[in-house]
Each structure stands twice: as structure tokens, then as C-alpha cells.
Amino acid sequence: MPQAAIENKKYFSAYKLLAKTREDKDPAWLNNLREKAGERFEQLDFPTTRDEEWKYTNVTPILKAPYRQILELDPKELTADLMMPFTFEESRRSQLVFINGLFSDELSNLSNLPEGIKVSNFTAALTDHVKVFSNHLAAYADFHSDAFTALNTAHIGDGAFVYIPDGKIVETPIHLLFIATAAEPLASHPRVLIVAGEGAIATVTESYASPGEEVYFTNAVTEVFAAKGSVITHYRLQEESERAFHIGTTRVFQERDSNYSSYAISLGGEIVRHNLIVELSDEHIETTIDGLYVVTGRQHVDNHTSIDHQKPHCTSHQLYKGILDGKSRAVFNGKIFVREGALLTDAHQLNKNLLLSGNAIVDTKPQLEIFADDVKCSHGATVGQLEEEELFYISTRGINPERARAMLTYGFAEDVIRKIKLRSVREQLDKRVLDKLHQSLEID
Amino acid sequence: MLKIRNLRATVKGKEILKGLNLTVNAGEIHAIMGPNGSGKSTLAKVLAGHPDYEVTQGEVIYQGKNLLEIDPDERAREGVFLAFQYPIEIPGVSNANFLRMAYNEKAKHDGRDELDPLEFDDLIREKMKIVEMDTSFINRGVNEGFSGGEKKRNEILQMAVLEPRLAVLDETDSGLDIDAMRIVANGISKLAHKDNAIILVTHYQRLLNYIEPDSVHVLYQGQIVKSGGKELAQELEQKGYDWIKAA
Ligand SMILES: Nc1ncnc2c1ncn2[C@@H]1O[C@H](COP(=O)(O)OP(=O)(O)O)[C@@H](O)[C@H]1O
Ligand SMILES: [Mg+2]
């Protein structure tokens, strides 16, 4: 391996230690999975801007921080008070909490889940539902082609497992909270597996947050399996420290008649990348993937999405909106594939960006690849600024220009926010976006 | 209340207002009429402080102050209101939030108490009756997806909430059907009182059947070429603007 590649990986070797400590506790298949992923990670290079998929996102700064990698939780790391602002009212008794990537039994609370619903850390999944767990874990997020996913897979330890068996309906929204607290650079590799059985209905919020403003690295992988006729609503909230690095991959596999909705929100982080890949493997599937990113200062956010229509009669909708201020940068790359034979596909994609500063940059690339006839597809992208006429109109009502700007900007974001059905998530987001806009708009 | 003297204004380098004079006192309703393109909206925009419209000569004194030196938002807080000929949509911002913010800015300025959302809800429901607007409009985005008539009514609702001292209504009557016209006209009449002044910019005489103006002015090619009482509006209706143009 070239020297540069070795240098890049020197802070990412905790999985070797982890493998040793878990060897005797975990089943052979899991040890084997980690080992294979570790081996693959050693062979793979981290992507560079020469890779088409990473053209606008340079990960080099992520690889340079001297991360400490912790394997055991210090329970003093986080108090319930500090955690409170990142929890959601509807999910206070259906939440799993991970601190610096490690499961916190103390702060988790699952007392409000109906009988038969399994929400747990991986350790418990191994004893209670090993069959479902082993069938689906790493079945969708391929670690052979991507160094970050390989690294995450090699680190599989205490992830979050959500299992809604056939026919079960969970009205209580489930919250998976990943919170970073370290005072020094730290790398964590959160892993989530969501399995919805046939006809199951659930809402899951996955959030990444930090009460501080530290440098750290979150390398997350989430897999979602939606069996026939299931309905999953999935909120993904990235509100990390503005100095944090975040690489996340969400892989979704949908069966016939299922309905999956994703709302991916990105507010924090210095360099952020989210890959969202949805496979529509059968007929009559519905998919909605909406997103919102708000970046200021020197933040960089990159959303890569892929919707793969493989069979006829499926519908997908995508709306990603972005607000950029300062010298921030956003990348949007949205692919829609309509495979041969996927007749009567209905696929719509739109990416809209609002630039609040002349120094912010957007690279947007919606892509449609259609190999079937008789389909209804559309895609588009816009990059615009606040309208002078709108600003003037608001100011003629006695509202000062800064507030007018904030109001219009917020209105732009509201398009996505108002689709969030969970009240506490929507309200928290409203507040976070407003706070962020006010901070940003008052600075310049 | 308002004194405009020899006002000249340009937009994008083109002179539109060419020495306009107008005086409006408290308690008065003035109608400004004139053919399309004569500069009516330009006058309205200049009074509201639109940045694209540059005043090159003359002065505008409002309440003893030089209006042209005041920023648009401050003018509004000082009691100047413009009902737009083409109201703007603000998607994602609810009518209630927008109006409450505007109301509170003015209240703060006047040294009155600000209203919380509940208190404001009572106020706006009361005001909506003036323009016979359905309360479902409270939580819709400002003008978002409103029909032309609904937008015009929403402008008058804003006027009702903000209670301006000087209101300039730019063709608030155009594009309205008979019912909407009656509602809007009644709304405006209810809002007129001895301490405020209203300038009705209009193209047609129609609105003046409902609201009786104290003076009528004809604006043509950037100047007020004729002023008179309400009978002038009728004369214009009969003879058309060609009569003015020919003069
Ligand atoms: N923003 C603008 N840019 C360019 N020309 C304008 C603008 N606003 C007004 N004008 C021009 O000024 C003239 C007067 O327009 P306006 O004041 O809208 O007339 P009215 O309201 O009486 O119909 C017209 O020739 C119009 O084209
Ligand atoms: Mg006009």
C-alpha cells in the first residue's frame, strides 16, 4: 500500500482491538463479517476528488485529525439534562441513546413500546432475534466498494436495532439518538438496522447531535428493510457540531407495496456527506425522499441520492432544498434509474437552492437514466437568490430588512419542514433553522 | 399630511415622474386616475421607497418630515401603507405570523404593547370580518396560491391590521368581480376616518361609485394635468382619457 494510504488510515484501527474484545462473546458469523470488512478496508483507499462520486468533496481533512477511539462508555460523559434538548417529546419513552457511538442503557428508555416490537442495541438483538438480525445486517450496505462502509462494518459493535414484526403497527415514534460529547477528537461508527415486517408500520427518527463544538468524526451506516406492504417514515437529523465531520450512508431495500418516506435534514458539521440509496425491488412501491440542508460559514454538505426503479408501477418523489450562506458549499447529486421493464414508473426529482451570499457555491446534478418505455419522469435543479420584490414587499409592512431576509429564507425551508408529521421533530427543526438563520444573517 | 412638490423620478434611467405636485390632508380621500403607463404605480412605489425608483428632483414631506430620507420599513412604521397593484407571494410564511410581526413592529414603534399569538388571533379574526375573508386564510402562506381577488382583499386586511395614517391603494379595484369590488370598497370605507388619508390609484371610475373622493386628479405622462371634485371622475368615464391626451 502506498505511504499516503497508510498515513490516512492510522487513526482508524480500533476495529482490530474491538475484534479481540468481542471474539469470545459474538457468534462466528459476526466475527467473520467484521474480519472480512476489516480486510476489505485495508485494501480500499479512501476516495479522492479524482473519483467521479467524490469530485466536489475532499475527505482529506477528515482523515488528518488524531482521533481517539473509545471502546468503553464512560457513564459520566453525558447527563440527562445535557441530552434533553436533543430528545423528542413523543419519543421520550421509546428512545435508544448512544454516546460517542456506544450504547447508554441508562439514558435509553423503551417503556412505551407495544408488545412484540423490538428496539434494542445489537447485543440484545443477538440473543433475542438473532435470525432476523443476521439475515439483514450488512445485507444492503455493501462494504466491498466503499472504504467508509467497510470501516463502519469492521466496527460493528453496539448498534441500534429496530424490528417491527409482520402486521405490527407502532404509533409511538422511535428515536435513535447518537450524541457526541468528547472534549478531544474522536471517531465513532454508528450502525443502525431497521427491519419492518410485512404490513408493519413505524416511524423512526435517527439523529446525530452534539452539545459542544468539538472536532470529531461520525461514520454512520443505516440499513432499512421494508417488507411487503410495510410503511416506514424515517427522519434523519444531522445537527452535529459545526466542526464535526460526518459521513453517512443509508441503504434502503423495499419490497412490493411498501411505502418508505425519508426526510434527511443537515444543519451541522464542517464536512458532511450523506449517501441515500433506495432500491425499489418490486411493483407498486412508493418512495418519498425529501431533504433540507442549511449551511453557513465554511460548512460543506454533500447529498448523493439514488433511487432505483426496478419493476413497473412504482412512484418516487424527491424534493431537496438547500440554503447557503457565507462561504459554504453544497453538493447535490441525485440519480434516478428506471430499469428495463420498469413500465409506468412515475419519478419526480427537484433540487432547489437559495444562495444568501455571493461566496457560497452549489454544485447540483440531477440525473435520470431511463431504460423503460411509458414512464413519467421529471427532474430539475434551481439555484437562486432572495427576490428583491419580495424583500421590498415585506419591508413596506414595517419589518426591517434583516428580518425580511430571515423570513423569506425560512419560508423557503418551510416547504420541506411542514411535511414532517411528527410535531416535536417539526417544531425543534423550525427552531433550529430559525436560530441558525438569525445567527448567520446577523453576522453579515 | 402629505405634500409632494415638483417630484421627478426615474426608473432604470428613464424619467417617469416629471414634476408632480400633490397635497393631501388628514381626513381626505384622493383619487388618482390616468391611462396605463402614466406613472401611477411609480408614484406609489416612490412613496413607499422602492429602491429601483430614483428621485432626481423635488420633495415629499410627510407629517413634517422628509419622507425620501426614510427607509421603507421605517416609513411603514411611521404610518405609510402601500397596497400593491400586484401583491407578492411569500411561500412558507403564514399570514398570521407575517401580520403579527408587522403589527408588533409598529406597536413597538408607537410604544404600544406587542401581542402574543393568541391575542393577535382575536385581533385578526375581527379584522377579517371587514373584508369578509374566511378564517382559513389565517394560516396560509402570505398570498400563496391566492386568486387575484383574494390577494387584493388580503392587502386591505393588512391595511386594517396596520391602521396606517397614509394609505396608497394601487389599483386595488382592478380584477375584482362585482361582489369582491363591493366588499373591498366597503372595507376601505370602514377604514377611512378623520385622522388618516387615503390615495386611491385607479384606472376606472367604478370604485368611486362606492367611495366618494374629496378630490380627483388625472395623472398623465408623469404629471398631474387636471384636478377636480368627484364629477371629474364621471367626466373621464364619459369622455375617456383621449380627452385629456388631446388637451
Ligand atoms: N421597474 C420598472 N422598470 C422599467 N420600467 C418601468 C418600471 N416600472 C415602471 N416602468 C415604466 O414606467 C412607466 C410608468 O409605469 P407605471 O408607473 O407602472 O404606470 P401606471 O401604474 O400608471 O400604469 C411605464 O412606461 C413603465 O414601463
Ligand atoms: Mg400601475
XYZ file of C-alpha atoms and ligand atoms in Angstrom:
719
model
C 0.000 0.000 0.000
C 1.345 3.459 -0.795
C 2.627 5.504 2.122
C -0.154 8.090 1.771
C -2.848 5.433 2.145
C -1.198 4.027 5.268
C -0.897 7.511 6.698
C -4.597 8.148 6.006
C -5.645 5.087 7.942
C -3.511 5.411 11.024
C -6.340 6.724 13.224
C -8.758 4.030 12.136
C -7.562 0.811 13.640
C -9.777 0.441 16.670
C -11.693 -2.342 14.955
C -8.712 -4.633 15.489
C -8.930 -4.116 19.207
C -12.688 -4.416 19.093
C -12.471 -7.733 17.258
C -10.288 -9.115 20.060
C -12.552 -7.990 22.864
C -15.695 -9.314 21.128
C -14.290 -12.534 19.724
C -15.464 -14.784 22.553
C -18.847 -13.085 23.044
C -20.111 -12.837 19.461
C -21.242 -15.588 17.101
C -18.865 -16.741 14.399
C -20.816 -15.105 11.553
C -20.477 -11.703 13.141
C -16.781 -12.137 13.890
C -16.405 -13.229 10.326
C -18.308 -10.235 8.942
C -16.142 -7.812 10.886
C -12.992 -9.569 9.815
C -13.965 -9.546 6.128
C -14.885 -5.869 6.333
C -11.602 -5.089 8.092
C -9.651 -6.865 5.401
C -11.561 -5.032 2.709
C -10.972 -1.720 4.453
C -7.243 -2.369 4.367
C -7.381 -2.971 0.630
C -9.549 0.026 -0.207
C -8.327 3.595 -0.444
C -10.385 6.468 0.857
C -11.987 8.296 -2.059
C -10.310 11.333 -3.579
C -11.686 14.144 -5.719
C -10.481 12.168 -8.724
C -13.334 9.739 -8.082
C -16.396 10.913 -10.003
C -18.628 10.273 -6.983
C -16.422 12.436 -4.759
C -15.499 15.109 -7.255
C -16.587 18.048 -5.081
C -15.964 16.627 -1.622
C -12.441 16.329 -0.394
C -12.229 13.975 2.591
C -8.553 14.623 3.331
C -9.240 16.930 6.313
C -11.375 14.173 7.839
C -8.505 11.732 7.796
C -5.982 14.004 9.459
C -7.383 14.562 12.940
C -5.733 12.386 15.620
C -8.886 10.545 16.643
C -9.095 8.673 19.865
C -11.286 5.627 19.531
C -13.048 4.513 22.610
C -14.415 1.053 23.159
C -15.995 1.509 26.537
C -18.544 4.005 27.658
C -17.750 6.414 30.428
C -21.182 6.897 32.013
C -20.201 10.339 33.250
C -19.867 11.545 29.671
C -23.445 12.750 29.397
C -26.168 13.749 31.773
C -29.878 13.560 31.059
C -30.018 17.367 31.281
C -27.422 17.855 28.589
C -29.194 15.350 26.414
C -32.653 16.830 26.872
C -32.594 19.410 24.033
C -31.867 16.628 21.563
C -34.727 14.371 22.579
C -38.294 14.475 21.289
C -41.343 14.650 23.462
C -43.234 11.886 21.642
C -40.245 9.542 21.915
C -39.024 10.085 25.488
C -40.073 6.540 26.347
C -39.131 4.967 23.035
C -35.570 6.143 22.580
C -32.198 4.493 22.290
C -29.223 6.671 23.175
C -25.660 6.220 22.029
C -22.859 8.325 23.415
C -19.802 8.616 21.210
C -21.077 5.577 19.360
C -21.575 3.466 22.485
C -24.912 2.336 23.843
C -26.145 4.022 27.020
C -28.538 1.783 28.883
C -29.053 4.483 31.463
C -30.281 7.201 29.103
C -32.251 4.886 26.842
C -35.891 4.337 27.671
C -38.172 1.875 25.925
C -41.041 1.716 28.365
C -43.632 2.984 25.884
C -43.336 0.397 23.141
C -46.123 -2.051 22.381
C -45.689 -5.773 22.937
C -43.667 -7.567 20.285
C -41.785 -4.551 18.970
C -38.064 -4.928 19.299
C -35.914 -1.877 19.762
C -32.537 -2.617 21.274
C -28.810 -2.444 20.959
C -27.103 -5.130 18.896
C -26.000 -7.118 21.936
C -29.628 -7.729 22.886
C -30.580 -8.408 19.253
C -28.032 -11.226 19.211
C -29.814 -13.051 21.999
C -33.453 -12.215 21.188
C -33.715 -12.034 17.405
C -30.542 -13.428 16.023
C -32.223 -14.877 12.939
C -33.757 -11.615 11.686
C -30.700 -9.718 12.783
C -28.196 -11.931 10.986
C -30.370 -12.147 7.862
C -30.448 -8.403 7.377
C -27.271 -6.999 8.896
C -24.858 -5.941 6.147
C -27.225 -7.394 3.538
C -27.811 -3.997 1.882
C -24.868 -1.769 2.700
C -22.152 -3.238 0.545
C -18.725 -2.824 2.113
C -16.746 -4.123 -0.838
C -16.654 -0.910 -2.808
C -16.608 1.828 -0.192
C -13.901 2.367 2.424
C -16.207 4.213 4.837
C -18.814 1.471 4.820
C -16.079 -1.159 5.190
C -14.644 0.748 8.143
C -18.070 1.028 9.735
C -18.782 -2.668 9.202
C -15.447 -3.647 10.720
C -16.511 -1.673 13.803
C -19.946 -3.231 14.260
C -20.464 -3.486 17.972
C -23.251 -1.777 19.785
C -25.592 -0.525 17.063
C -29.313 0.225 17.070
C -31.732 -2.484 16.054
C -35.385 -1.791 15.262
C -37.593 -4.712 14.353
C -41.315 -4.419 13.683
C -42.630 -7.938 13.080
C -45.282 -8.735 10.448
C -48.522 -6.890 10.867
C -47.392 -4.801 13.826
C -48.175 -1.124 13.987
C -46.198 1.183 16.245
C -47.819 4.517 16.773
C -45.158 5.762 19.154
C -42.308 7.219 17.131
C -38.968 5.599 17.860
C -35.928 7.780 18.327
C -32.326 6.683 17.843
C -30.078 9.387 19.250
C -26.358 9.460 18.574
C -24.694 12.102 20.604
C -21.049 13.129 20.689
C -19.571 14.562 23.861
C -15.825 14.098 23.777
C -13.535 17.023 24.503
C -10.953 15.661 22.097
C -11.170 14.370 18.532
C -12.930 11.073 18.452
C -14.153 8.707 15.765
C -17.329 6.693 16.044
C -19.045 4.338 13.638
C -22.779 4.225 14.417
C -24.708 1.411 12.831
C -28.464 1.126 12.507
C -30.602 -1.730 11.252
C -34.328 -1.205 10.741
C -36.422 -4.195 9.720
C -40.128 -3.759 9.025
C -42.041 -6.999 8.545
C -44.978 -7.436 6.158
C -47.602 -4.770 6.685
C -45.688 -3.257 9.578
C -45.983 0.485 10.206
C -43.440 2.576 12.091
C -41.820 5.979 12.371
C -38.133 6.191 13.206
C -36.101 9.309 13.860
C -32.372 8.953 13.645
C -30.453 11.931 14.911
C -26.836 12.929 15.273
C -26.102 15.728 17.687
C -23.564 17.279 19.974
C -23.946 19.696 22.870
C -20.407 21.017 22.258
C -18.456 22.423 19.345
C -15.701 19.828 19.102
C -13.928 18.225 16.193
C -14.957 14.595 15.797
C -15.864 12.139 13.111
C -19.104 10.238 12.720
C -19.059 7.461 10.170
C -22.604 6.126 10.151
C -24.305 3.361 8.212
C -28.030 2.648 8.317
C -29.848 -0.199 6.644
C -33.597 -0.285 6.184
C -35.571 -3.276 5.037
C -39.216 -2.640 4.172
C -41.084 -5.904 3.644
C -44.273 -6.229 1.563
C -46.880 -3.636 2.381
C -44.903 -2.003 5.175
C -44.920 1.738 5.782
C -41.832 3.401 7.187
C -41.353 7.080 7.900
C -37.733 7.880 8.528
C -36.406 11.206 9.783
C -32.687 11.737 9.690
C -31.474 14.768 11.529
C -27.839 15.715 11.334
C -27.195 18.534 13.780
C -23.607 17.829 14.715
C -21.042 20.329 15.935
C -20.087 22.732 13.154
C -16.545 21.437 13.387
C -17.532 17.788 13.094
C -17.069 15.500 10.122
C -19.957 13.303 9.168
C -20.098 10.587 6.560
C -23.366 8.696 6.457
C -24.791 6.037 4.216
C -28.416 4.962 4.268
C -29.351 1.898 2.236
C -32.993 1.078 1.798
C -34.468 -2.064 0.309
C -38.184 -2.018 -0.474
C -40.441 -4.936 -1.257
C -43.750 -4.922 -3.135
C -46.458 -2.455 -1.985
C -44.214 -0.883 0.610
C -44.055 2.814 1.322
C -40.862 4.483 2.514
C -40.500 8.191 3.281
C -37.224 9.775 4.232
C -36.680 13.327 5.449
C -32.970 13.971 5.672
C -32.020 17.228 7.343
C -28.489 18.505 7.568
C -27.642 21.534 9.680
C -24.358 20.843 11.423
C -20.932 19.594 10.519
C -17.911 21.027 8.774
C -17.704 18.375 6.081
C -20.821 16.300 5.664
C -21.739 13.634 3.187
C -24.922 11.611 3.080
C -25.488 8.805 0.616
C -29.084 7.666 0.380
C -29.677 4.699 -1.839
C -33.133 3.239 -2.269
C -33.866 0.049 -4.148
C -37.435 -0.427 -5.339
C -37.212 -4.143 -5.912
C -40.802 -4.948 -6.843
C -44.093 -3.468 -8.053
C -46.409 -0.851 -6.556
C -43.844 0.712 -4.302
C -43.939 4.314 -3.110
C -40.884 6.261 -2.129
C -40.510 9.816 -0.932
C -37.121 11.257 -0.178
C -37.082 14.860 0.904
C -34.162 16.777 2.236
C -33.110 20.111 3.640
C -29.650 21.461 4.231
C -28.761 24.781 5.795
C -25.097 25.671 5.734
C -23.197 28.777 6.775
C -19.607 29.832 7.350
C -17.332 27.275 5.740
C -19.619 24.299 6.058
C -19.664 21.764 3.267
C -22.579 19.401 2.714
C -22.867 16.765 0.032
C -26.022 14.756 -0.639
C -25.777 11.843 -3.014
C -29.026 10.014 -3.594
C -30.023 7.158 -5.797
C -33.492 5.808 -6.473
C -33.530 2.560 -8.354
C -36.807 1.670 -10.051
C -36.515 -1.991 -10.942
C -40.123 -3.010 -11.560
C -43.305 -1.480 -13.029
C -45.896 0.693 -11.299
C -43.723 2.418 -8.741
C -43.738 6.053 -7.722
C -40.960 8.175 -6.282
C -40.867 11.808 -5.232
C -37.836 13.762 -4.259
C -37.509 17.345 -3.089
C -34.195 18.538 -1.681
C -33.854 22.171 -0.681
C -30.728 23.963 0.404
C -29.903 27.310 1.962
C -26.333 28.526 1.786
C -24.689 31.494 3.406
C -21.121 32.656 3.966
C -18.513 30.640 2.120
C -20.419 27.413 2.431
C -20.719 24.831 -0.254
C -23.348 22.277 -1.137
C -23.292 19.360 -3.492
C -26.379 17.579 -4.724
C -26.196 14.528 -6.886
C -29.469 12.721 -7.409
C -29.731 9.696 -9.616
C -32.914 8.055 -10.704
C -32.637 4.771 -12.524
C -35.576 3.299 -14.367
C -34.560 -0.223 -15.295
C -35.610 -2.108 -18.366
C -39.167 -3.302 -17.921
C -39.999 -0.819 -15.149
C -43.017 0.404 -17.114
C -45.330 3.096 -15.805
C -42.719 4.391 -13.443
C -43.619 7.769 -12.001
C -40.472 9.521 -10.752
C -40.018 13.174 -9.901
C -36.997 14.922 -8.553
C -36.289 18.535 -7.709
C -33.349 20.257 -6.052
C -33.733 23.923 -5.137
C -31.039 26.096 -3.668
C -31.122 29.533 -2.154
C -27.867 31.462 -2.020
C -27.713 34.135 0.645
C -24.162 35.078 -0.126
C -22.158 35.649 -3.264
C -19.405 33.454 -1.870
C -21.438 30.296 -1.411
C -21.255 27.608 -4.068
C -23.691 24.921 -5.183
C -22.927 22.027 -7.475
C -26.135 20.293 -8.383
C -26.583 17.409 -10.722
C -29.918 15.700 -11.104
C -29.598 12.607 -13.240
C -32.231 10.470 -14.904
C -31.323 7.203 -16.531
C -34.312 5.623 -18.191
C -34.261 2.221 -19.836
C -38.021 1.625 -19.949
C -40.913 2.938 -22.040
C -44.106 4.555 -20.935
C -42.765 6.321 -17.864
C -43.478 9.690 -16.291
C -40.270 11.228 -15.071
C -39.103 14.725 -14.349
C -36.109 16.321 -12.752
C -34.765 19.751 -12.210
C -32.491 21.973 -10.220
C -32.538 25.653 -9.386
C -30.061 27.982 -7.751
C -31.426 31.396 -6.847
C -31.254 34.368 -4.556
C -33.769 36.178 -2.446
C -36.127 38.179 -4.622
C -35.770 41.964 -4.309
C -39.503 42.430 -4.871
C -40.318 40.061 -2.024
C -37.901 41.843 0.300
C -39.407 45.197 -0.615
C -42.937 43.960 -0.063
C -42.091 42.733 3.425
C -40.277 45.941 4.325
C -43.305 48.029 3.321
C -45.071 46.286 6.195
C -42.622 47.719 8.722
C -40.324 44.726 9.009
C -36.621 45.507 8.860
C -34.513 44.101 6.006
C -32.638 41.553 8.143
C -35.851 40.079 9.438
C -37.330 40.193 5.951
C -34.391 38.167 4.705
C -34.720 35.684 7.543
C -38.446 35.416 6.916
C -38.102 34.641 3.228
C -35.290 32.227 3.846
C -37.254 30.455 6.490
C -40.247 30.317 4.150
C -38.038 28.587 1.614
C -37.100 25.910 4.151
C -40.632 25.614 5.458
C -41.640 23.849 2.261
C -39.793 20.774 3.475
C -40.241 21.270 7.211
C -44.023 21.379 7.021
C -44.085 17.887 5.573
C -42.730 16.499 8.811
C -45.707 14.998 10.556
C -44.094 14.488 13.948
C -44.877 17.640 15.856
C -41.869 17.735 18.186
C -39.438 16.997 15.367
C -41.028 19.667 13.191
C -41.030 22.259 15.947
C -37.478 21.543 17.014
C -36.364 21.831 13.437
C -38.261 25.069 12.967
C -36.421 26.492 15.916
C -33.004 25.170 14.897
C -33.337 26.527 11.377
C -34.539 29.915 12.604
C -31.739 30.147 15.183
C -29.205 29.260 12.586
C -30.548 31.790 10.085
C -30.703 34.546 12.657
C -27.164 33.877 13.776
C -25.981 33.824 10.243
C -27.946 36.804 8.997
C -26.909 38.965 11.905
C -23.235 38.246 11.445
C -23.068 39.582 7.929
C -50.209 65.258 5.982
C -48.531 64.822 2.614
C -47.014 67.447 0.383
C -45.375 66.460 -2.889
C -43.567 69.245 -4.703
C -42.177 69.129 -8.211
C -41.364 65.431 -7.946
C -39.223 63.925 -10.660
C -38.303 60.257 -10.597
C -36.587 57.810 -12.900
C -36.547 54.048 -13.148
C -33.682 52.334 -14.943
C -32.541 55.686 -16.221
C -35.912 56.585 -17.746
C -37.768 59.574 -16.361
C -41.337 58.646 -15.404
C -42.479 61.352 -12.988
C -41.903 64.763 -14.457
C -42.636 67.393 -11.878
C -45.605 66.140 -9.902
C -47.409 68.187 -7.259
C -49.959 66.909 -4.781
C -51.202 67.874 -1.325
C -53.260 65.559 0.836
C -54.691 66.474 4.232
C -55.824 64.268 7.077
C -59.364 63.006 6.688
C -59.265 63.232 2.895
C -59.680 60.651 0.178
C -57.944 61.425 -3.121
C -58.328 59.515 -6.332
C -55.527 59.444 -8.859
C -56.614 58.314 -12.288
C -54.857 58.055 -15.569
C -54.184 55.823 -18.533
C -51.848 52.849 -18.341
C -48.213 53.777 -18.176
C -48.797 57.318 -16.977
C -46.786 56.752 -13.776
C -49.409 55.939 -11.140
C -47.626 52.869 -9.787
C -44.335 54.694 -9.998
C -45.696 57.388 -7.709
C -46.944 54.713 -5.309
C -43.564 52.943 -5.307
C -41.699 56.198 -4.756
C -43.893 56.966 -1.761
C -43.211 53.502 -0.335
C -39.472 53.797 -1.011
C -38.794 51.171 -3.654
C -35.013 51.118 -4.262
C -35.348 50.895 -8.072
C -37.104 54.241 -8.304
C -34.750 57.161 -8.054
C -35.943 60.612 -7.137
C -33.968 63.155 -9.096
C -35.763 66.317 -8.055
C -38.439 67.690 -5.778
C -39.522 66.766 -2.287
C -42.061 64.734 -0.381
C -42.983 65.998 3.058
C -44.942 63.599 5.239
C -46.003 64.689 8.710
C -43.457 67.477 8.501
C -40.600 65.089 7.703
C -38.650 64.497 4.506
C -40.133 61.145 3.555
C -37.489 60.416 0.931
C -34.782 60.139 3.572
C -36.576 57.428 5.498
C -36.082 53.687 4.837
C -39.112 51.759 3.544
C -39.627 49.748 6.739
C -39.390 52.901 8.846
C -41.902 54.668 6.587
C -44.304 51.807 7.236
C -43.833 52.102 10.986
C -44.431 55.835 10.633
C -47.815 55.022 9.126
C -47.341 54.877 5.353
C -49.017 51.916 3.703
C -48.979 50.756 0.108
C -51.495 48.229 -1.173
C -49.692 46.704 -4.153
C -51.167 46.532 -7.603
C -49.572 43.094 -7.820
C -49.210 41.718 -4.292
C -46.227 39.418 -3.757
C -46.458 35.809 -2.592
C -44.341 34.764 0.361
C -44.497 30.991 0.386
C -43.986 29.239 3.695
C -44.688 32.299 5.870
C -48.199 32.227 7.271
C -50.454 35.247 7.014
C -50.839 35.182 10.794
C -47.111 35.185 11.539
C -46.395 37.787 8.922
C -49.102 40.156 10.048
C -48.326 39.681 13.716
C -44.702 40.526 13.117
C -45.679 43.615 11.132
C -48.226 44.605 13.756
C -45.734 44.203 16.583
C -43.036 46.185 14.797
C -45.445 49.060 14.513
C -46.720 48.634 18.071
C -43.151 48.730 19.372
C -42.518 51.848 17.341
C -45.647 53.537 18.698
C -44.886 52.476 22.259
C -47.895 50.174 22.432
C -47.957 46.609 23.776
C -46.968 43.802 21.448
C -49.453 40.977 21.007
C -48.764 37.279 21.559
C -50.126 34.774 19.025
C -53.354 34.225 20.963
C -54.122 37.902 21.398
C -53.285 38.541 17.791
C -55.576 35.747 16.694
C -58.507 37.605 18.236
C -57.486 40.804 16.504
C -57.029 39.294 13.070
C -60.349 37.452 13.231
C -62.050 40.747 13.977
C -60.252 42.480 11.096
C -61.022 39.698 8.663
C -64.694 40.479 9.017
C -64.046 43.889 7.458
C -63.032 42.254 4.188
C -65.289 39.202 4.650
C -62.341 36.869 4.463
C -62.605 33.264 5.519
C -60.535 32.459 8.614
C -58.891 29.595 6.732
C -56.664 32.262 5.190
C -55.039 32.958 8.556
C -52.670 30.042 8.369
C -51.994 30.003 4.661
C -48.754 31.343 3.255
C -48.967 35.079 2.533
C -50.813 35.355 -0.810
C -49.628 31.829 -1.595
C -51.953 30.400 -4.212
C -54.487 33.195 -3.605
C -56.638 34.283 -6.536
C -56.225 37.845 -7.788
C -59.246 38.996 -5.808
C -58.114 37.219 -2.652
C -54.752 38.934 -2.869
C -56.420 42.337 -3.110
C -58.584 41.572 -0.120
C -55.528 40.443 1.765
C -53.936 43.828 1.084
C -56.925 45.557 2.647
C -56.762 43.125 5.573
C -53.157 44.207 6.113
C -54.265 47.816 5.998
C -56.948 47.047 8.571
C -54.399 45.452 10.894
C -51.717 48.115 10.498
C -54.083 51.113 10.636
C -51.906 53.429 8.529
C -52.077 57.191 8.617
C -51.500 57.436 4.880
C -52.680 54.588 2.672
C -51.880 54.410 -1.025
C -54.042 51.798 -2.700
C -52.691 50.959 -6.124
C -55.486 49.631 -8.342
C -56.913 47.615 -5.514
C -60.142 47.575 -7.521
C -58.823 46.106 -10.737
C -59.525 42.490 -11.463
C -62.351 42.257 -8.944
C -65.798 40.901 -9.693
C -68.889 42.790 -8.536
C -69.052 41.082 -5.132
C -65.373 41.411 -4.396
C -65.492 45.044 -5.500
C -68.298 45.784 -3.069
C -66.501 44.006 -0.234
C -63.199 45.756 -0.877
C -64.886 49.141 -1.285
C -66.875 48.702 1.921
C -63.707 47.630 3.695
C -61.872 50.739 2.565
C -64.790 52.986 3.563
C -64.822 51.477 7.041
C -61.117 52.141 7.422
C -61.294 55.793 6.411
C -61.569 58.307 9.233
C -60.751 61.896 10.070
C -57.156 61.224 11.138
C -56.000 59.275 8.139
C -55.770 59.920 4.435
C -56.265 57.574 1.519
C -54.954 57.853 -2.010
C -56.889 55.621 -4.376
C -54.961 54.926 -7.508
C -57.415 53.662 -10.045
C -57.937 53.184 -13.668
C -61.688 53.139 -13.648
C -64.421 55.181 -12.128
C -66.104 52.015 -10.804
C -64.609 52.104 -7.311
C -65.639 55.728 -6.910
C -69.284 54.689 -7.084
C -68.754 53.178 -3.662
C -66.209 55.532 -2.145
C -66.694 59.210 -2.585
C -63.374 61.022 -3.054
C -62.718 64.569 -1.902
C -60.530 65.207 -4.927
C -59.820 63.517 -8.211
C -56.534 64.016 -10.082
C -55.574 62.974 -13.538
C -52.018 61.777 -13.922
C -50.734 61.853 -17.452
C -47.161 61.422 -18.642
C -45.728 61.891 -15.199
C -47.641 64.995 -14.216
C -50.959 65.826 -12.625
C -52.648 67.538 -15.535
C -56.069 68.087 -14.043
C -57.646 68.113 -10.594
C -61.220 68.449 -9.510
C -64.040 67.023 -7.454
C -65.792 63.692 -7.906
C -67.511 64.953 -11.027
C -64.141 64.842 -12.790
C -64.189 61.065 -12.475
C -67.557 60.937 -14.215
C -66.336 63.192 -16.933
C -63.379 60.895 -17.504
C -65.704 57.920 -17.606
C -67.776 59.538 -20.335
C -65.073 61.105 -22.434
C -62.232 58.637 -21.876
C -58.607 59.561 -21.488
C -58.259 60.724 -25.075
C -59.923 63.881 -23.987
C -57.027 64.527 -21.604
C -54.420 63.466 -24.120
C -55.841 65.831 -26.703
C -55.739 68.759 -24.316
N -39.372 48.631 -12.744
C -39.500 49.219 -13.943
N -38.595 49.011 -14.902
C -38.710 49.583 -16.107
N -39.705 50.402 -16.460
C -40.649 50.656 -15.558
C -40.604 50.071 -14.257
N -41.680 50.484 -13.567
C -42.363 51.314 -14.413
N -41.758 51.416 -15.592
C -42.212 52.207 -16.737
O -42.687 53.410 -16.272
C -43.851 53.810 -16.940
C -44.968 54.044 -15.946
O -45.344 52.834 -15.347
P -46.330 52.730 -14.139
O -45.901 53.677 -13.088
O -46.417 51.293 -13.758
O -47.693 53.233 -14.810
P -49.181 53.032 -14.354
O -49.204 52.452 -12.990
O -49.758 54.408 -14.429
O -49.818 52.146 -15.371
C -44.162 52.730 -17.949
O -43.636 53.129 -19.206
C -43.394 51.554 -17.434
O -42.990 50.709 -18.472
Mg -49.984 50.720 -12.215
